[in-house]
Structure formats: C-alpha cells, structure tokens
Amino acid sequence: MLVLCKRKAKWRALLCLSAAVMICSPVQQAAAAAFAPATQSGSSSTGTADVAAARKELYEQMSAATGIPWFRFAAIDQYERTIAKKKSGTKVPLKSRLTGIQIPAPVWAGPLNPDQEDMSPDSIRFFGGMGHDGSGDGLADPDNDADLLYSIARHLLKYGTSANDFSIAVWEYYHNGRAAQRVGQFAKLYEYFGRLDLAGSAFPLPISNSYSYRSTWGTGRSWGGARIHEGTDLFAPHGMPVRSTCFGIVETKGWNRYGGWRIGIRDIENRYHYYAHLSGYDKSVGRGDIVTPGQQIGWVGSSGYGNPGTQGKFPPHLHYGIYRDRGITEWAFDPYPLLKQWENQEYRARKNKKNK
C-alpha cells in the first residue's frame, strides 16, 4: 500500500512539473502570440502553424506525465472540434485556450453539486465530478487546458491503456458508438502520420480533358425512387482511375443497392467522402486502411441499381458526395465548390512545375 501511494505521489509530481514547464515554455508563448490578431500578410498561416505546434507540445507533455499516447488526446480534441458540441452546461472555449474540449458543468463538477462552477478538487471529488487539477495550482478549472487533459487522462486510465480499453473509455464518456468509432479513426490517422496537419487534398480524377461535370446538387432523381441528388456526377471514360481526395481512413467498401461498387473515406475533419458506381477497387485498399490525397482507390464504372455486379444501366461516371458528421446527425453538402477548388489547385501546381 505504501509503495502504491509513493507511485501515485511521484506520478502527480511529474504531472505538475510537466504542466508548469508547459505554461512557461516558449511554445506556450508562441501560442499566445498566434491567437493575437494578424497584423501583416501571411501571418494567419504562420499563426495556425504556431497553434498546431503548441497544441502537439501540450499533448506530448501530458502523454509524458500520464503514459497515454499523445495521439489519443489529439483524437478526442479533434472530435470535439468537429462536432461543435453544445451540451447543457458547456461554455464557449476561451480564445486563449489550445484545446477545443468542452466538459459539461454537471459532468465536471458533479451532477448533484449545488455549485456548478465549483473548482475545488475536493468538493468535486465528493460529488463525483470528473474535474481534476492538472496544472498544480490547486484548482480544477474547466477552462484550463492542463486540467482538462489531465481529467480526460484520469477517465481513460480507469479502463486501461490498450487500444480496446481506449475505445471502451471513449464510449463510456460519450455513450455513442459513432463517437467511439470517430475518435478511434482520428487516433489511428494521427498515430500513422505523426503530425496534426492532415489538410492535403486532390481532385478525385486525374486532371485531363477527358471528363466533364457540373453542379447538380439537389436535382431530382428517379432511379431507385424519388429523391434529390446528394453529390456531383463526373462523367469519364470507363476504367479511368479514381483517387482519394484526402488523408483519411477507409470506412466502407462494397456493394450498395443504389451506388453499386462504392467506397467511403473518413477524413480528419469528420467528413465522409463517398465514391459510387465504380467498376472495381484497387487491391491495395481495404476497410480500415489509411489513404493519402491522390492515391488510387478504384476505377470509373457504371455499377449499381440491381444485384451485386449489375453494370451498364447508365453512362460511366463517378458519383462523388461528401457528408459532415455533427455527432448526432450526418448531413450531405454540395461538393461542387470543393471539386472546382481542388481541380484549380492541381492545374496551378502543374503550371508552376512546368515554369520552373
């Protein structure tokens, strides 16, 4: 028992020391500067990079203090950002904060705590709240990044340290299977690439003059029943390569009654990229695999609207759709502006390369 208490004391001391270093470090100072209004051209992108560096430093320091891999903190933080959660009792994150995590007041202070703004670790613990002091200042402040991440760490460690334990802990916090899946996907992406910036993009077809597309968002569709068109059709020769538009993880793959041979990819912004009517898949791509922008995932076809393998009921084309998950609902939005942006970026990159 004495040995266990000594270990806990040592762990606590390490955490407080880590938090103190974090608060006083040049990285934290860079983050504060990055949140200040931009005063000159180009400072916005520099500020974003500074914030990302400071955020990753925060994850790594909390990882060193708790033994939880940094990418798990990053995954939870990113999921919180993408769902823009507005639960009862949550506040708008302070601009000076690095994380986007929001823990509702009843969860932080305890559901029966008469003071829902309580910051006393002792009374919070008495009322069964989740809040802990991670910075060593004697307060459990829900607006303090170190306190927030340490409280998340304490919750995760109750279930263990394996990947499966992590999934269970996330489910127990959100009580939402989709949330557990998303956080697990984000953690896998961050672990694989080893960085936070996964914002690259590519046009879904090789840039050429052999395809055509226009905005058809919301137009009526009769195949398979009356509905609106939730995507953009890119008409192209049968067998033209289809490429991933993003860094992401393959979430779905297989036959769909309407989409035929289709594949779905989830990116780090919690957007689901849907490719339908393929003639086949690249053999190197399977469910759970990680893909990069421009990577070949299949070929243009005319599959769908019938039993598995049905082809040729319409001209070859790629149906590309994109959906955003907000935690409870997932909704489609018009991909056409993004397609034009990605296409123009590749044209400019090709032109710049030729001019060098």
Short mmCIF file of C-alpha atoms in Angstrom, two decimals:
data_model
loop_
_atom_site.label_atom_id
_atom_site.label_comp_id
_atom_site.label_asym_id
_atom_site.label_seq_id
_atom_site.Cartn_x
_atom_site.Cartn_y
_atom_site.Cartn_z
CA MET A 1 0.00 0.00 0.00
CA LEU A 2 2.86 2.34 0.89
CA VAL A 3 4.57 1.58 -2.44
CA LEU A 4 1.35 2.36 -4.32
CA CYS A 5 0.98 5.71 -2.53
CA LYS A 6 4.59 6.60 -3.36
CA ARG A 7 4.00 5.77 -7.02
CA LYS A 8 0.89 7.97 -7.10
CA ALA A 9 2.77 10.83 -5.44
CA LYS A 10 5.63 10.50 -7.91
CA TRP A 11 3.20 10.45 -10.86
CA ARG A 12 1.41 13.53 -9.51
CA ALA A 13 4.67 15.42 -9.05
CA LEU A 14 5.74 14.59 -12.61
CA LEU A 15 2.45 15.86 -13.97
CA CYS A 16 2.60 19.15 -12.08
CA LEU A 17 6.20 19.71 -13.17
CA SER A 18 5.25 18.98 -16.78
CA ALA A 19 2.32 21.39 -16.60
CA ALA A 20 4.50 24.11 -15.11
CA VAL A 21 7.05 23.71 -17.90
CA MET A 22 4.23 23.82 -20.45
CA ILE A 23 2.79 27.07 -19.12
CA CYS A 24 6.16 28.81 -19.07
CA SER A 25 7.62 27.34 -22.25
CA PRO A 26 8.39 29.26 -25.45
CA VAL A 27 5.85 27.04 -27.21
CA GLN A 28 3.08 28.35 -24.97
CA GLN A 29 4.26 31.92 -25.59
CA ALA A 30 4.15 31.24 -29.34
CA ALA A 31 0.59 30.00 -28.97
CA ALA A 32 -0.44 33.18 -27.16
CA ALA A 33 1.09 35.25 -29.95
CA ALA A 34 -0.67 33.13 -32.55
CA PHE A 35 -4.08 33.92 -31.04
CA ALA A 36 -3.42 37.65 -31.38
CA PRO A 37 -4.97 39.44 -34.42
CA ALA A 38 -2.92 39.19 -37.63
CA THR A 39 -1.12 42.43 -38.45
CA GLN A 40 0.62 41.61 -41.69
CA SER A 41 0.25 39.48 -44.80
CA GLY A 42 0.97 35.79 -44.32
CA SER A 43 0.73 35.91 -40.51
CA SER A 44 -2.52 33.93 -40.48
CA SER A 45 -0.92 30.72 -41.80
CA THR A 46 2.08 31.24 -39.51
CA GLY A 47 -0.26 31.66 -36.55
CA THR A 48 -2.07 28.45 -37.43
CA ALA A 49 1.23 26.58 -37.57
CA ASP A 50 2.26 28.02 -34.20
CA VAL A 51 -1.02 26.93 -32.61
CA ALA A 52 -0.66 23.41 -34.05
CA ALA A 53 2.90 23.17 -32.72
CA ALA A 54 1.83 24.37 -29.29
CA ARG A 55 -1.12 22.01 -29.24
CA LYS A 56 1.02 19.00 -30.13
CA GLU A 57 3.55 20.03 -27.48
CA LEU A 58 0.72 20.10 -24.93
CA TYR A 59 -0.43 16.59 -25.94
CA GLU A 60 3.13 15.25 -25.73
CA GLN A 61 3.76 16.74 -22.31
CA MET A 62 0.53 15.31 -20.95
CA SER A 63 1.47 12.00 -22.55
CA ALA A 64 4.83 12.02 -20.75
CA ALA A 65 3.05 12.72 -17.48
CA THR A 66 0.29 10.12 -17.79
CA GLY A 67 1.58 7.45 -20.19
CA ILE A 68 -1.31 7.95 -22.59
CA PRO A 69 -0.13 8.34 -26.22
CA TRP A 70 -0.34 11.91 -27.49
CA PHE A 71 -2.45 10.93 -30.50
CA ARG A 72 -5.30 9.80 -28.22
CA PHE A 73 -5.52 13.25 -26.65
CA ALA A 74 -5.35 14.73 -30.16
CA ALA A 75 -8.15 12.46 -31.40
CA ILE A 76 -10.55 13.41 -28.60
CA ASP A 77 -9.73 17.08 -29.00
CA GLN A 78 -10.26 16.93 -32.77
CA TYR A 79 -13.57 15.09 -32.41
CA GLU A 80 -14.79 17.78 -30.02
CA ARG A 81 -13.90 20.43 -32.59
CA THR A 82 -15.67 18.70 -35.45
CA ILE A 83 -18.98 18.08 -33.70
CA ALA A 84 -19.18 21.64 -32.32
CA LYS A 85 -20.87 20.20 -29.27
CA LYS A 86 -23.37 22.39 -27.41
CA LYS A 87 -24.37 20.26 -24.45
CA SER A 88 -26.19 21.75 -21.48
CA GLY A 89 -23.74 23.35 -19.09
CA THR A 90 -20.88 23.85 -21.56
CA LYS A 91 -19.20 27.16 -22.27
CA VAL A 92 -17.70 28.66 -25.38
CA PRO A 93 -13.94 27.84 -25.23
CA LEU A 94 -11.73 30.81 -24.38
CA LYS A 95 -9.73 32.14 -27.33
CA SER A 96 -6.54 31.75 -25.33
CA ARG A 97 -7.10 28.01 -24.95
CA LEU A 98 -5.31 25.49 -27.13
CA THR A 99 -7.80 22.64 -26.85
CA GLY A 100 -11.40 22.60 -28.02
CA ILE A 101 -12.58 20.11 -25.41
CA GLN A 102 -15.70 21.12 -23.50
CA ILE A 103 -16.86 19.11 -20.50
CA PRO A 104 -20.41 19.98 -19.37
CA ALA A 105 -20.65 21.54 -15.92
CA PRO A 106 -22.69 18.67 -14.38
CA VAL A 107 -20.03 16.20 -15.55
CA TRP A 108 -17.12 18.39 -14.44
CA ALA A 109 -18.43 19.48 -11.04
CA GLY A 110 -20.75 16.55 -10.34
CA PRO A 111 -24.46 16.21 -11.21
CA LEU A 112 -25.62 16.87 -7.60
CA ASN A 113 -23.07 19.58 -6.83
CA PRO A 114 -25.00 22.74 -5.79
CA ASP A 115 -22.14 24.84 -7.19
CA GLN A 116 -21.94 24.02 -10.88
CA GLU A 117 -18.95 26.38 -11.21
CA ASP A 118 -17.04 24.60 -8.45
CA MET A 119 -13.26 24.46 -8.93
CA SER A 120 -12.33 22.79 -5.65
CA PRO A 121 -10.85 19.34 -6.41
CA ASP A 122 -12.01 18.03 -3.02
CA SER A 123 -15.67 19.02 -3.33
CA ILE A 124 -15.75 17.98 -6.99
CA ARG A 125 -14.46 14.56 -5.98
CA PHE A 126 -17.07 14.38 -3.17
CA PHE A 127 -19.89 14.98 -5.66
CA GLY A 128 -18.49 12.50 -8.19
CA GLY A 129 -17.36 15.10 -10.73
CA MET A 130 -14.80 14.48 -13.44
CA GLY A 131 -12.72 17.62 -12.89
CA HIS A 132 -9.14 17.36 -11.60
CA ASP A 133 -6.27 19.76 -11.02
CA GLY A 134 -3.68 19.04 -13.70
CA SER A 135 -1.64 22.25 -13.50
CA GLY A 136 -0.77 22.11 -9.80
CA ASP A 137 -2.43 25.44 -8.91
CA GLY A 138 -4.93 23.85 -6.53
CA LEU A 139 -7.92 24.45 -8.82
CA ALA A 140 -9.83 22.18 -11.19
CA ASP A 141 -10.59 24.76 -13.87
CA PRO A 142 -12.64 23.63 -16.93
CA ASP A 143 -11.06 26.49 -18.90
CA ASN A 144 -7.51 25.31 -18.17
CA ASP A 145 -6.03 23.05 -20.86
CA ALA A 146 -3.83 21.12 -18.44
CA ASP A 147 -6.76 20.48 -16.09
CA LEU A 148 -8.95 19.37 -18.97
CA LEU A 149 -6.46 16.94 -20.46
CA TYR A 150 -5.49 15.55 -17.06
CA SER A 151 -9.18 14.97 -16.27
CA ILE A 152 -9.59 13.17 -19.60
CA ALA A 153 -6.48 11.11 -18.79
CA ARG A 154 -7.85 10.09 -15.39
CA HIS A 155 -11.06 8.92 -17.07
CA LEU A 156 -9.16 6.92 -19.72
CA LEU A 157 -6.83 5.27 -17.20
CA LYS A 158 -9.79 3.86 -15.27
CA TYR A 159 -10.32 1.44 -18.18
CA GLY A 160 -6.73 0.57 -19.08
CA THR A 161 -4.12 1.52 -21.65
CA SER A 162 -4.75 -0.79 -24.63
CA ALA A 163 -6.45 0.36 -27.85
CA ASN A 164 -9.53 -1.66 -26.90
CA ASP A 165 -9.57 -0.09 -23.44
CA PHE A 166 -9.37 3.32 -25.07
CA SER A 167 -12.42 2.56 -27.25
CA ILE A 168 -14.40 1.44 -24.20
CA ALA A 169 -13.42 4.56 -22.24
CA VAL A 170 -14.47 6.84 -25.10
CA TRP A 171 -17.79 5.04 -25.41
CA GLU A 172 -18.36 5.34 -21.66
CA TYR A 173 -17.77 9.09 -21.89
CA TYR A 174 -19.94 9.83 -24.94
CA HIS A 175 -22.33 6.83 -24.75
CA ASN A 176 -22.31 6.96 -28.54
CA GLY A 177 -20.92 4.20 -30.75
CA ARG A 178 -20.28 6.59 -33.62
CA ALA A 179 -18.26 8.85 -31.34
CA ALA A 180 -16.09 5.93 -30.27
CA GLN A 181 -15.57 4.97 -33.91
CA ARG A 182 -14.64 8.50 -34.98
CA VAL A 183 -12.20 9.07 -32.13
CA GLY A 184 -10.58 5.71 -32.87
CA GLN A 185 -10.24 6.63 -36.55
CA PHE A 186 -8.68 10.00 -35.73
CA ALA A 187 -6.23 8.40 -33.31
CA LYS A 188 -5.18 5.92 -35.99
CA LEU A 189 -4.59 8.74 -38.50
CA TYR A 190 -2.56 10.83 -36.07
CA GLU A 191 -0.51 7.84 -34.97
CA TYR A 192 0.22 6.81 -38.58
CA PHE A 193 1.29 10.22 -39.85
CA GLY A 194 2.80 11.51 -36.59
CA ARG A 195 1.53 15.05 -37.09
CA LEU A 196 -1.61 17.18 -36.68
CA ASP A 197 -1.69 18.77 -40.13
CA LEU A 198 -3.63 16.40 -42.40
CA ALA A 199 -5.25 19.01 -44.61
CA GLY A 200 -3.97 17.98 -48.07
CA SER A 201 -6.39 17.43 -50.95
CA ALA A 202 -6.62 16.15 -54.53
CA PHE A 203 -9.17 16.07 -57.36
CA PRO A 204 -10.86 12.63 -57.50
CA LEU A 205 -9.87 12.05 -61.16
CA PRO A 206 -6.53 12.57 -62.92
CA ILE A 207 -6.52 16.10 -64.33
CA SER A 208 -7.26 15.90 -68.07
CA ASN A 209 -9.72 16.90 -70.79
CA SER A 210 -11.49 13.53 -70.80
CA TYR A 211 -14.02 14.14 -68.04
CA SER A 212 -16.85 16.62 -67.50
CA TYR A 213 -19.01 17.68 -64.58
CA ARG A 214 -21.33 20.44 -63.44
CA SER A 215 -23.23 21.33 -60.32
CA THR A 216 -26.24 19.01 -59.97
CA TRP A 217 -26.74 19.33 -56.23
CA GLY A 218 -30.38 18.98 -55.20
CA THR A 219 -31.73 17.98 -58.61
CA GLY A 220 -34.39 15.25 -58.73
CA ARG A 221 -33.51 11.59 -59.17
CA SER A 222 -35.89 8.79 -60.12
CA TRP A 223 -33.61 5.74 -60.24
CA GLY A 224 -34.45 3.66 -57.16
CA GLY A 225 -37.20 6.06 -56.05
CA ALA A 226 -37.78 9.81 -55.96
CA ARG A 227 -35.08 11.73 -54.10
CA ILE A 228 -32.66 14.62 -54.53
CA HIS A 229 -29.12 14.25 -55.83
CA GLU A 230 -26.65 14.42 -52.93
CA GLY A 231 -23.44 14.87 -54.84
CA THR A 232 -21.78 15.65 -58.16
CA ASP A 233 -21.54 13.31 -61.16
CA LEU A 234 -18.22 13.34 -63.01
CA PHE A 235 -18.64 11.70 -66.42
CA ALA A 236 -15.47 10.00 -67.57
CA PRO A 237 -14.29 7.00 -69.64
CA HIS A 238 -14.90 3.57 -68.18
CA GLY A 239 -11.82 2.47 -66.23
CA MET A 240 -10.40 5.94 -65.52
CA PRO A 241 -8.59 5.88 -62.14
CA VAL A 242 -10.48 7.25 -59.14
CA ARG A 243 -8.34 8.88 -56.45
CA SER A 244 -8.69 9.72 -52.79
CA THR A 245 -9.35 13.42 -52.28
CA CYS A 246 -7.93 13.49 -48.75
CA PHE A 247 -5.88 11.98 -45.97
CA GLY A 248 -8.32 9.55 -44.45
CA ILE A 249 -9.33 6.08 -43.41
CA VAL A 250 -11.49 3.70 -45.47
CA GLU A 251 -14.75 3.36 -43.56
CA THR A 252 -16.94 1.46 -46.02
CA LYS A 253 -16.28 -0.69 -49.07
CA GLY A 254 -18.58 -2.98 -51.02
CA TRP A 255 -21.86 -3.15 -52.89
CA ASN A 256 -24.65 -0.67 -52.33
CA ARG A 257 -28.06 -1.12 -53.94
CA TYR A 258 -28.03 2.35 -55.49
CA GLY A 259 -24.32 3.21 -55.55
CA GLY A 260 -23.04 -0.10 -56.89
CA TRP A 261 -19.41 -0.76 -56.04
CA ARG A 262 -18.71 2.11 -53.69
CA ILE A 263 -16.13 3.20 -51.16
CA GLY A 264 -16.34 5.70 -48.30
CA ILE A 265 -13.41 7.52 -46.69
CA ARG A 266 -13.46 9.48 -43.41
CA ASP A 267 -11.07 12.45 -43.10
CA ILE A 268 -9.70 14.20 -40.02
CA GLU A 269 -12.38 16.93 -40.28
CA ASN A 270 -15.06 14.26 -39.73
CA ARG A 271 -16.18 14.44 -43.35
CA TYR A 272 -17.24 11.29 -45.19
CA HIS A 273 -16.15 11.16 -48.85
CA TYR A 274 -18.41 8.88 -50.91
CA TYR A 275 -17.38 7.41 -54.29
CA ALA A 276 -20.03 5.40 -56.15
CA HIS A 277 -20.66 3.43 -59.39
CA LEU A 278 -17.09 2.12 -59.55
CA SER A 279 -16.10 -0.69 -61.91
CA GLY A 280 -13.75 -2.09 -59.24
CA TYR A 281 -11.32 -1.33 -56.43
CA ASP A 282 -7.58 -1.07 -56.16
CA LYS A 283 -6.48 -4.30 -54.46
CA SER A 284 -4.28 -2.42 -52.03
CA VAL A 285 -7.24 -0.62 -50.43
CA GLY A 286 -9.42 -2.28 -47.80
CA ARG A 287 -11.65 -1.27 -44.90
CA GLY A 288 -9.65 0.33 -42.12
CA ASP A 289 -6.75 1.22 -44.43
CA ILE A 290 -5.25 4.71 -44.48
CA VAL A 291 -5.15 6.63 -47.76
CA THR A 292 -3.50 9.84 -48.93
CA PRO A 293 -4.56 12.57 -51.39
CA GLY A 294 -4.20 11.38 -54.98
CA GLN A 295 -3.89 7.69 -54.07
CA GLN A 296 -5.72 5.38 -56.48
CA ILE A 297 -8.68 3.64 -54.84
CA GLY A 298 -10.64 2.30 -57.84
CA TRP A 299 -11.89 2.95 -61.37
CA VAL A 300 -14.82 4.73 -63.00
CA GLY A 301 -17.70 2.44 -63.92
CA SER A 302 -21.47 2.15 -64.26
CA SER A 303 -22.37 -0.22 -61.43
CA GLY A 304 -25.49 -0.12 -59.29
CA TYR A 305 -29.31 -0.30 -59.27
CA GLY A 306 -29.51 -4.06 -59.13
CA ASN A 307 -27.97 -7.18 -57.64
CA PRO A 308 -24.21 -7.12 -56.87
CA GLY A 309 -22.29 -6.80 -60.11
CA THR A 310 -25.05 -5.06 -62.11
CA GLN A 311 -23.47 -2.75 -64.69
CA GLY A 312 -24.36 -0.59 -67.64
CA LYS A 313 -27.72 0.95 -66.73
CA PHE A 314 -26.29 4.45 -67.29
CA PRO A 315 -23.17 6.06 -68.83
CA PRO A 316 -19.90 5.55 -66.92
CA HIS A 317 -19.36 8.20 -64.30
CA LEU A 318 -18.17 8.80 -60.75
CA HIS A 319 -20.73 9.94 -58.23
CA TYR A 320 -18.86 11.93 -55.58
CA GLY A 321 -20.62 13.02 -52.39
CA ILE A 322 -19.44 14.48 -49.13
CA TYR A 323 -21.10 14.36 -45.71
CA ARG A 324 -20.34 16.05 -42.39
CA ASP A 325 -20.86 14.35 -39.04
CA ARG A 326 -22.00 16.57 -36.16
CA GLY A 327 -22.15 13.85 -33.54
CA ILE A 328 -25.88 13.08 -33.65
CA THR A 329 -26.67 13.67 -37.33
CA GLU A 330 -24.68 13.38 -40.55
CA TRP A 331 -25.73 15.53 -43.47
CA ALA A 332 -24.65 15.98 -47.08
CA PHE A 333 -23.47 19.25 -48.58
CA ASP A 334 -22.68 20.35 -52.12
CA PRO A 335 -19.19 19.09 -53.12
CA TYR A 336 -19.04 21.11 -56.35
CA PRO A 337 -17.19 24.17 -54.91
CA LEU A 338 -14.56 21.91 -53.36
CA LEU A 339 -14.16 19.95 -56.59
CA LYS A 340 -13.52 23.17 -58.53
CA GLN A 341 -11.07 24.33 -55.87
CA TRP A 342 -9.11 21.06 -55.92
CA GLU A 343 -9.09 20.96 -59.72
CA ASN A 344 -7.81 24.55 -59.96
CA GLN A 345 -5.12 23.83 -57.36
CA GLU A 346 -3.81 20.92 -59.42
CA TYR A 347 -3.87 22.95 -62.62
CA ARG A 348 -1.88 25.73 -60.92
CA ALA A 349 0.59 23.25 -59.43
CA ARG A 350 1.14 21.67 -62.86
CA LYS A 351 1.64 25.09 -64.45
CA ASN A 352 4.11 26.18 -61.78
CA LYS A 353 6.05 22.95 -62.20
CA LYS A 354 6.34 23.50 -65.98
CA ASN A 355 7.55 27.07 -65.47
CA LYS A 356 10.41 26.03 -63.21
#
